[in-house]
Amino acid sequence: MAKVVIDADECTGCESCVEVCPEVFAFDEETELAYVIKPEGGPEDCIEEAIDSCPVECISLED
Ligand code: SF4
């Protein structure tokens, strides 16, 4: 099962991923960046949607 990863160096904190897939992504008010709350077993459709919605393409799936 692939694991969802955000490259925090690239993330701009735009919250797109959080909007389209709140089951998997959340916004950290302290860092003002998104982070992964459910790296494995989340709904694949919305993970793909989040990957597509990320303006800096910093969300990836790792084996
Ligand atoms: S969509 Fe990408 S840049 Fe925007 S908050 Fe999510 S991971 Fe960060």
PDB file of N, CA and C and ligand atoms in Angstrom:
ATOM      1  N   MET A   1       0.851  -1.205   0.000  1.00  0.00           N
ATOM      2  CA  MET A   1       0.000   0.000   0.000  1.00  0.00           C
ATOM      3  C   MET A   1       0.877   1.243   0.000  1.00  0.00           C
ATOM      4  N   ALA A   2       0.590   2.164  -0.920  1.00  0.00           N
ATOM      5  CA  ALA A   2       1.387   3.381  -1.028  1.00  0.00           C
ATOM      6  C   ALA A   2       1.079   4.322   0.136  1.00  0.00           C
ATOM      7  N   LYS A   3       2.082   5.103   0.449  1.00  0.00           N
ATOM      8  CA  LYS A   3       1.986   6.030   1.560  1.00  0.00           C
ATOM      9  C   LYS A   3       1.985   7.460   1.018  1.00  0.00           C
ATOM     10  N   VAL A   4       1.069   8.298   1.537  1.00  0.00           N
ATOM     11  CA  VAL A   4       0.977   9.680   1.061  1.00  0.00           C
ATOM     12  C   VAL A   4       2.022  10.538   1.780  1.00  0.00           C
ATOM     13  N   VAL A   5       2.775  11.299   0.984  1.00  0.00           N
ATOM     14  CA  VAL A   5       3.832  12.135   1.552  1.00  0.00           C
ATOM     15  C   VAL A   5       3.735  13.543   0.976  1.00  0.00           C
ATOM     16  N   ILE A   6       3.917  14.538   1.835  1.00  0.00           N
ATOM     17  CA  ILE A   6       4.005  15.937   1.377  1.00  0.00           C
ATOM     18  C   ILE A   6       5.453  16.394   1.538  1.00  0.00           C
ATOM     19  N   ASP A   7       5.984  17.002   0.494  1.00  0.00           N
ATOM     20  CA  ASP A   7       7.310  17.614   0.607  1.00  0.00           C
ATOM     21  C   ASP A   7       7.120  18.999   1.242  1.00  0.00           C
ATOM     22  N   ALA A   8       7.416  19.082   2.533  1.00  0.00           N
ATOM     23  CA  ALA A   8       7.151  20.313   3.290  1.00  0.00           C
ATOM     24  C   ALA A   8       7.985  21.493   2.799  1.00  0.00           C
ATOM     25  N   ASP A   9       9.114  21.208   2.149  1.00  0.00           N
ATOM     26  CA  ASP A   9       9.935  22.306   1.620  1.00  0.00           C
ATOM     27  C   ASP A   9       9.263  22.996   0.445  1.00  0.00           C
ATOM     28  N   GLU A  10       8.400  22.260  -0.241  1.00  0.00           N
ATOM     29  CA  GLU A  10       7.734  22.808  -1.426  1.00  0.00           C
ATOM     30  C   GLU A  10       6.340  23.350  -1.120  1.00  0.00           C
ATOM     31  N   CYS A  11       5.683  22.803  -0.099  1.00  0.00           N
ATOM     32  CA  CYS A  11       4.295  23.171   0.204  1.00  0.00           C
ATOM     33  C   CYS A  11       4.191  24.666   0.503  1.00  0.00           C
ATOM     34  N   THR A  12       3.157  25.288  -0.101  1.00  0.00           N
ATOM     35  CA  THR A  12       2.940  26.722   0.114  1.00  0.00           C
ATOM     36  C   THR A  12       1.824  26.982   1.119  1.00  0.00           C
ATOM     37  N   GLY A  13       1.187  25.912   1.597  1.00  0.00           N
ATOM     38  CA  GLY A  13       0.090  26.087   2.550  1.00  0.00           C
ATOM     39  C   GLY A  13      -1.178  26.614   1.921  1.00  0.00           C
ATOM     40  N   CYS A  14      -1.377  26.321   0.640  1.00  0.00           N
ATOM     41  CA  CYS A  14      -2.552  26.851  -0.074  1.00  0.00           C
ATOM     42  C   CYS A  14      -3.860  26.187   0.361  1.00  0.00           C
ATOM     43  N   GLU A  15      -3.759  25.026   0.974  1.00  0.00           N
ATOM     44  CA  GLU A  15      -4.919  24.286   1.505  1.00  0.00           C
ATOM     45  C   GLU A  15      -5.797  23.611   0.461  1.00  0.00           C
ATOM     46  N   SER A  16      -5.380  23.570  -0.771  1.00  0.00           N
ATOM     47  CA  SER A  16      -6.145  22.842  -1.792  1.00  0.00           C
ATOM     48  C   SER A  16      -6.372  21.398  -1.406  1.00  0.00           C
ATOM     49  N   CYS A  17      -5.304  20.739  -0.985  1.00  0.00           N
ATOM     50  CA  CYS A  17      -5.407  19.317  -0.640  1.00  0.00           C
ATOM     51  C   CYS A  17      -6.358  19.110   0.524  1.00  0.00           C
ATOM     52  N   VAL A  18      -6.347  20.029   1.474  1.00  0.00           N
ATOM     53  CA  VAL A  18      -7.217  19.915   2.642  1.00  0.00           C
ATOM     54  C   VAL A  18      -8.680  20.066   2.211  1.00  0.00           C
ATOM     55  N   GLU A  19      -8.921  20.974   1.269  1.00  0.00           N
ATOM     56  CA  GLU A  19     -10.290  21.185   0.796  1.00  0.00           C
ATOM     57  C   GLU A  19     -10.827  19.983   0.051  1.00  0.00           C
ATOM     58  N   VAL A  20     -10.020  19.400  -0.835  1.00  0.00           N
ATOM     59  CA  VAL A  20     -10.540  18.293  -1.641  1.00  0.00           C
ATOM     60  C   VAL A  20     -10.478  16.954  -0.908  1.00  0.00           C
ATOM     61  N   CYS A  21      -9.605  16.817   0.068  1.00  0.00           N
ATOM     62  CA  CYS A  21      -9.454  15.515   0.721  1.00  0.00           C
ATOM     63  C   CYS A  21      -9.162  15.647   2.223  1.00  0.00           C
ATOM     64  N   PRO A  22     -10.148  16.142   2.963  1.00  0.00           N
ATOM     65  CA  PRO A  22      -9.923  16.376   4.397  1.00  0.00           C
ATOM     66  C   PRO A  22      -9.746  15.089   5.215  1.00  0.00           C
ATOM     67  N   GLU A  23     -10.076  13.946   4.605  1.00  0.00           N
ATOM     68  CA  GLU A  23      -9.861  12.671   5.310  1.00  0.00           C
ATOM     69  C   GLU A  23      -8.377  12.377   5.470  1.00  0.00           C
ATOM     70  N   VAL A  24      -7.582  12.920   4.556  1.00  0.00           N
ATOM     71  CA  VAL A  24      -6.160  12.561   4.502  1.00  0.00           C
ATOM     72  C   VAL A  24      -5.243  13.734   4.857  1.00  0.00           C
ATOM     73  N   PHE A  25      -5.676  14.949   4.503  1.00  0.00           N
ATOM     74  CA  PHE A  25      -4.815  16.114   4.700  1.00  0.00           C
ATOM     75  C   PHE A  25      -5.414  17.089   5.710  1.00  0.00           C
ATOM     76  N   ALA A  26      -4.547  17.739   6.464  1.00  0.00           N
ATOM     77  CA  ALA A  26      -4.997  18.764   7.400  1.00  0.00           C
ATOM     78  C   ALA A  26      -4.017  19.928   7.345  1.00  0.00           C
ATOM     79  N   PHE A  27      -4.480  21.065   7.895  1.00  0.00           N
ATOM     80  CA  PHE A  27      -3.647  22.265   7.879  1.00  0.00           C
ATOM     81  C   PHE A  27      -3.099  22.514   9.271  1.00  0.00           C
ATOM     82  N   ASP A  28      -1.802  22.664   9.352  1.00  0.00           N
ATOM     83  CA  ASP A  28      -1.143  22.937  10.632  1.00  0.00           C
ATOM     84  C   ASP A  28      -1.032  24.448  10.823  1.00  0.00           C
ATOM     85  N   GLU A  29      -1.785  24.972  11.787  1.00  0.00           N
ATOM     86  CA  GLU A  29      -1.815  26.423  12.005  1.00  0.00           C
ATOM     87  C   GLU A  29      -0.458  26.972  12.440  1.00  0.00           C
ATOM     88  N   GLU A  30       0.339  26.146  13.080  1.00  0.00           N
ATOM     89  CA  GLU A  30       1.640  26.634  13.564  1.00  0.00           C
ATOM     90  C   GLU A  30       2.652  26.793  12.444  1.00  0.00           C
ATOM     91  N   THR A  31       2.747  25.752  11.605  1.00  0.00           N
ATOM     92  CA  THR A  31       3.717  25.825  10.505  1.00  0.00           C
ATOM     93  C   THR A  31       3.109  26.509   9.288  1.00  0.00           C
ATOM     94  N   GLU A  32       1.760  26.625   9.279  1.00  0.00           N
ATOM     95  CA  GLU A  32       1.023  27.143   8.122  1.00  0.00           C
ATOM     96  C   GLU A  32       1.282  26.326   6.869  1.00  0.00           C
ATOM     97  N   LEU A  33       1.415  25.022   7.083  1.00  0.00           N
ATOM     98  CA  LEU A  33       1.598  24.089   5.977  1.00  0.00           C
ATOM     99  C   LEU A  33       0.612  22.934   6.160  1.00  0.00           C
ATOM    100  N   ALA A  34       0.373  22.239   5.058  1.00  0.00           N
ATOM    101  CA  ALA A  34      -0.460  21.046   5.147  1.00  0.00           C
ATOM    102  C   ALA A  34       0.376  19.883   5.663  1.00  0.00           C
ATOM    103  N   TYR A  35      -0.308  18.923   6.301  1.00  0.00           N
ATOM    104  CA  TYR A  35       0.375  17.695   6.687  1.00  0.00           C
ATOM    105  C   TYR A  35      -0.585  16.519   6.501  1.00  0.00           C
ATOM    106  N   VAL A  36      -0.028  15.340   6.527  1.00  0.00           N
ATOM    107  CA  VAL A  36      -0.814  14.139   6.247  1.00  0.00           C
ATOM    108  C   VAL A  36      -1.305  13.549   7.564  1.00  0.00           C
ATOM    109  N   ILE A  37      -2.631  13.421   7.689  1.00  0.00           N
ATOM    110  CA  ILE A  37      -3.163  12.826   8.916  1.00  0.00           C
ATOM    111  C   ILE A  37      -3.417  11.329   8.749  1.00  0.00           C
ATOM    112  N   LYS A  38      -3.595  10.903   7.486  1.00  0.00           N
ATOM    113  CA  LYS A  38      -3.867   9.486   7.243  1.00  0.00           C
ATOM    114  C   LYS A  38      -3.017   9.041   6.054  1.00  0.00           C
ATOM    115  N   PRO A  39      -1.768   8.689   6.300  1.00  0.00           N
ATOM    116  CA  PRO A  39      -0.856   8.368   5.194  1.00  0.00           C
ATOM    117  C   PRO A  39      -1.230   7.097   4.431  1.00  0.00           C
ATOM    118  N   GLU A  40      -1.911   6.174   5.112  1.00  0.00           N
ATOM    119  CA  GLU A  40      -2.243   4.919   4.441  1.00  0.00           C
ATOM    120  C   GLU A  40      -3.717   4.590   4.620  1.00  0.00           C
ATOM    121  N   GLY A  41      -4.304   4.014   3.582  1.00  0.00           N
ATOM    122  CA  GLY A  41      -5.673   3.529   3.681  1.00  0.00           C
ATOM    123  C   GLY A  41      -6.745   4.587   3.476  1.00  0.00           C
ATOM    124  N   GLY A  42      -6.343   5.781   3.056  1.00  0.00           N
ATOM    125  CA  GLY A  42      -7.328   6.831   2.782  1.00  0.00           C
ATOM    126  C   GLY A  42      -8.002   6.594   1.438  1.00  0.00           C
ATOM    127  N   PRO A  43      -9.082   7.332   1.162  1.00  0.00           N
ATOM    128  CA  PRO A  43      -9.792   7.153  -0.103  1.00  0.00           C
ATOM    129  C   PRO A  43      -8.933   7.567  -1.300  1.00  0.00           C
ATOM    130  N   GLU A  44      -8.699   6.605  -2.213  1.00  0.00           N
ATOM    131  CA  GLU A  44      -7.750   6.853  -3.314  1.00  0.00           C
ATOM    132  C   GLU A  44      -8.208   7.948  -4.261  1.00  0.00           C
ATOM    133  N   ASP A  45      -9.528   8.025  -4.490  1.00  0.00           N
ATOM    134  CA  ASP A  45     -10.039   9.037  -5.411  1.00  0.00           C
ATOM    135  C   ASP A  45      -9.673  10.432  -4.960  1.00  0.00           C
ATOM    136  N   CYS A  46      -9.876  10.693  -3.668  1.00  0.00           N
ATOM    137  CA  CYS A  46      -9.617  12.055  -3.228  1.00  0.00           C
ATOM    138  C   CYS A  46      -8.131  12.307  -3.038  1.00  0.00           C
ATOM    139  N   ILE A  47      -7.354  11.260  -2.819  1.00  0.00           N
ATOM    140  CA  ILE A  47      -5.896  11.451  -2.783  1.00  0.00           C
ATOM    141  C   ILE A  47      -5.403  11.881  -4.174  1.00  0.00           C
ATOM    142  N   GLU A  48      -5.905  11.191  -5.207  1.00  0.00           N
ATOM    143  CA  GLU A  48      -5.534  11.560  -6.583  1.00  0.00           C
ATOM    144  C   GLU A  48      -5.962  12.988  -6.894  1.00  0.00           C
ATOM    145  N   GLU A  49      -7.164  13.337  -6.435  1.00  0.00           N
ATOM    146  CA  GLU A  49      -7.680  14.688  -6.664  1.00  0.00           C
ATOM    147  C   GLU A  49      -6.781  15.724  -5.978  1.00  0.00           C
ATOM    148  N   ALA A  50      -6.343  15.397  -4.768  1.00  0.00           N
ATOM    149  CA  ALA A  50      -5.465  16.310  -4.036  1.00  0.00           C
ATOM    150  C   ALA A  50      -4.127  16.462  -4.757  1.00  0.00           C
ATOM    151  N   ILE A  51      -3.578  15.346  -5.242  1.00  0.00           N
ATOM    152  CA  ILE A  51      -2.310  15.397  -5.980  1.00  0.00           C
ATOM    153  C   ILE A  51      -2.462  16.308  -7.199  1.00  0.00           C
ATOM    154  N   ASP A  52      -3.589  16.134  -7.909  1.00  0.00           N
ATOM    155  CA  ASP A  52      -3.825  16.956  -9.103  1.00  0.00           C
ATOM    156  C   ASP A  52      -4.064  18.420  -8.753  1.00  0.00           C
ATOM    157  N   SER A  53      -4.609  18.671  -7.581  1.00  0.00           N
ATOM    158  CA  SER A  53      -4.958  20.048  -7.214  1.00  0.00           C
ATOM    159  C   SER A  53      -3.779  20.837  -6.656  1.00  0.00           C
ATOM    160  N   CYS A  54      -2.720  20.137  -6.281  1.00  0.00           N
ATOM    161  CA  CYS A  54      -1.592  20.834  -5.652  1.00  0.00           C
ATOM    162  C   CYS A  54      -0.824  21.674  -6.676  1.00  0.00           C
ATOM    163  N   PRO A  55      -0.768  22.987  -6.479  1.00  0.00           N
ATOM    164  CA  PRO A  55      -0.141  23.861  -7.483  1.00  0.00           C
ATOM    165  C   PRO A  55       1.365  23.670  -7.603  1.00  0.00           C
ATOM    166  N   VAL A  56       1.986  23.137  -6.576  1.00  0.00           N
ATOM    167  CA  VAL A  56       3.447  22.954  -6.657  1.00  0.00           C
ATOM    168  C   VAL A  56       3.842  21.470  -6.751  1.00  0.00           C
ATOM    169  N   GLU A  57       2.836  20.619  -6.937  1.00  0.00           N
ATOM    170  CA  GLU A  57       3.057  19.174  -7.137  1.00  0.00           C
ATOM    171  C   GLU A  57       3.972  18.559  -6.077  1.00  0.00           C
ATOM    172  N   CYS A  58       3.699  18.893  -4.816  1.00  0.00           N
ATOM    173  CA  CYS A  58       4.568  18.372  -3.763  1.00  0.00           C
ATOM    174  C   CYS A  58       3.967  17.197  -2.999  1.00  0.00           C
ATOM    175  N   ILE A  59       2.821  16.690  -3.482  1.00  0.00           N
ATOM    176  CA  ILE A  59       2.238  15.489  -2.848  1.00  0.00           C
ATOM    177  C   ILE A  59       2.615  14.278  -3.688  1.00  0.00           C
ATOM    178  N   SER A  60       3.099  13.247  -3.023  1.00  0.00           N
ATOM    179  CA  SER A  60       3.448  12.047  -3.777  1.00  0.00           C
ATOM    180  C   SER A  60       3.044  10.796  -3.019  1.00  0.00           C
ATOM    181  N   LEU A  61       3.037   9.704  -3.751  1.00  0.00           N
ATOM    182  CA  LEU A  61       2.766   8.386  -3.170  1.00  0.00           C
ATOM    183  C   LEU A  61       4.063   7.598  -3.173  1.00  0.00           C
ATOM    184  N   GLU A  62       4.438   7.089  -2.011  1.00  0.00           N
ATOM    185  CA  GLU A  62       5.671   6.316  -1.913  1.00  0.00           C
ATOM    186  C   GLU A  62       5.338   4.879  -1.553  1.00  0.00           C
ATOM    187  N   ASP A  63       6.059   3.957  -2.148  1.00  0.00           N
ATOM    188  CA  ASP A  63       5.812   2.534  -1.844  1.00  0.00           C
ATOM    189  C   ASP A  63       6.480   2.122  -0.563  1.00  0.00           C
TER     190      ASP A  63
HETATM  191  S1  SF4 B   1      -2.131  21.491  -2.178  1.00  0.00           S
HETATM  192 FE1  SF4 B   1       0.109  21.258  -2.101  1.00  0.00          FE
HETATM  193  S2  SF4 B   1       0.899  23.312  -1.680  1.00  0.00           S
HETATM  194 FE2  SF4 B   1      -1.273  23.337  -1.215  1.00  0.00          FE
HETATM  195  S3  SF4 B   1      -1.330  22.913   0.988  1.00  0.00           S
HETATM  196 FE3  SF4 B   1      -1.577  20.952  -0.077  1.00  0.00          FE
HETATM  197  S4  SF4 B   1       0.494  20.103  -0.225  1.00  0.00           S
HETATM  198 FE4  SF4 B   1       0.685  22.270   0.266  1.00  0.00          FE
END
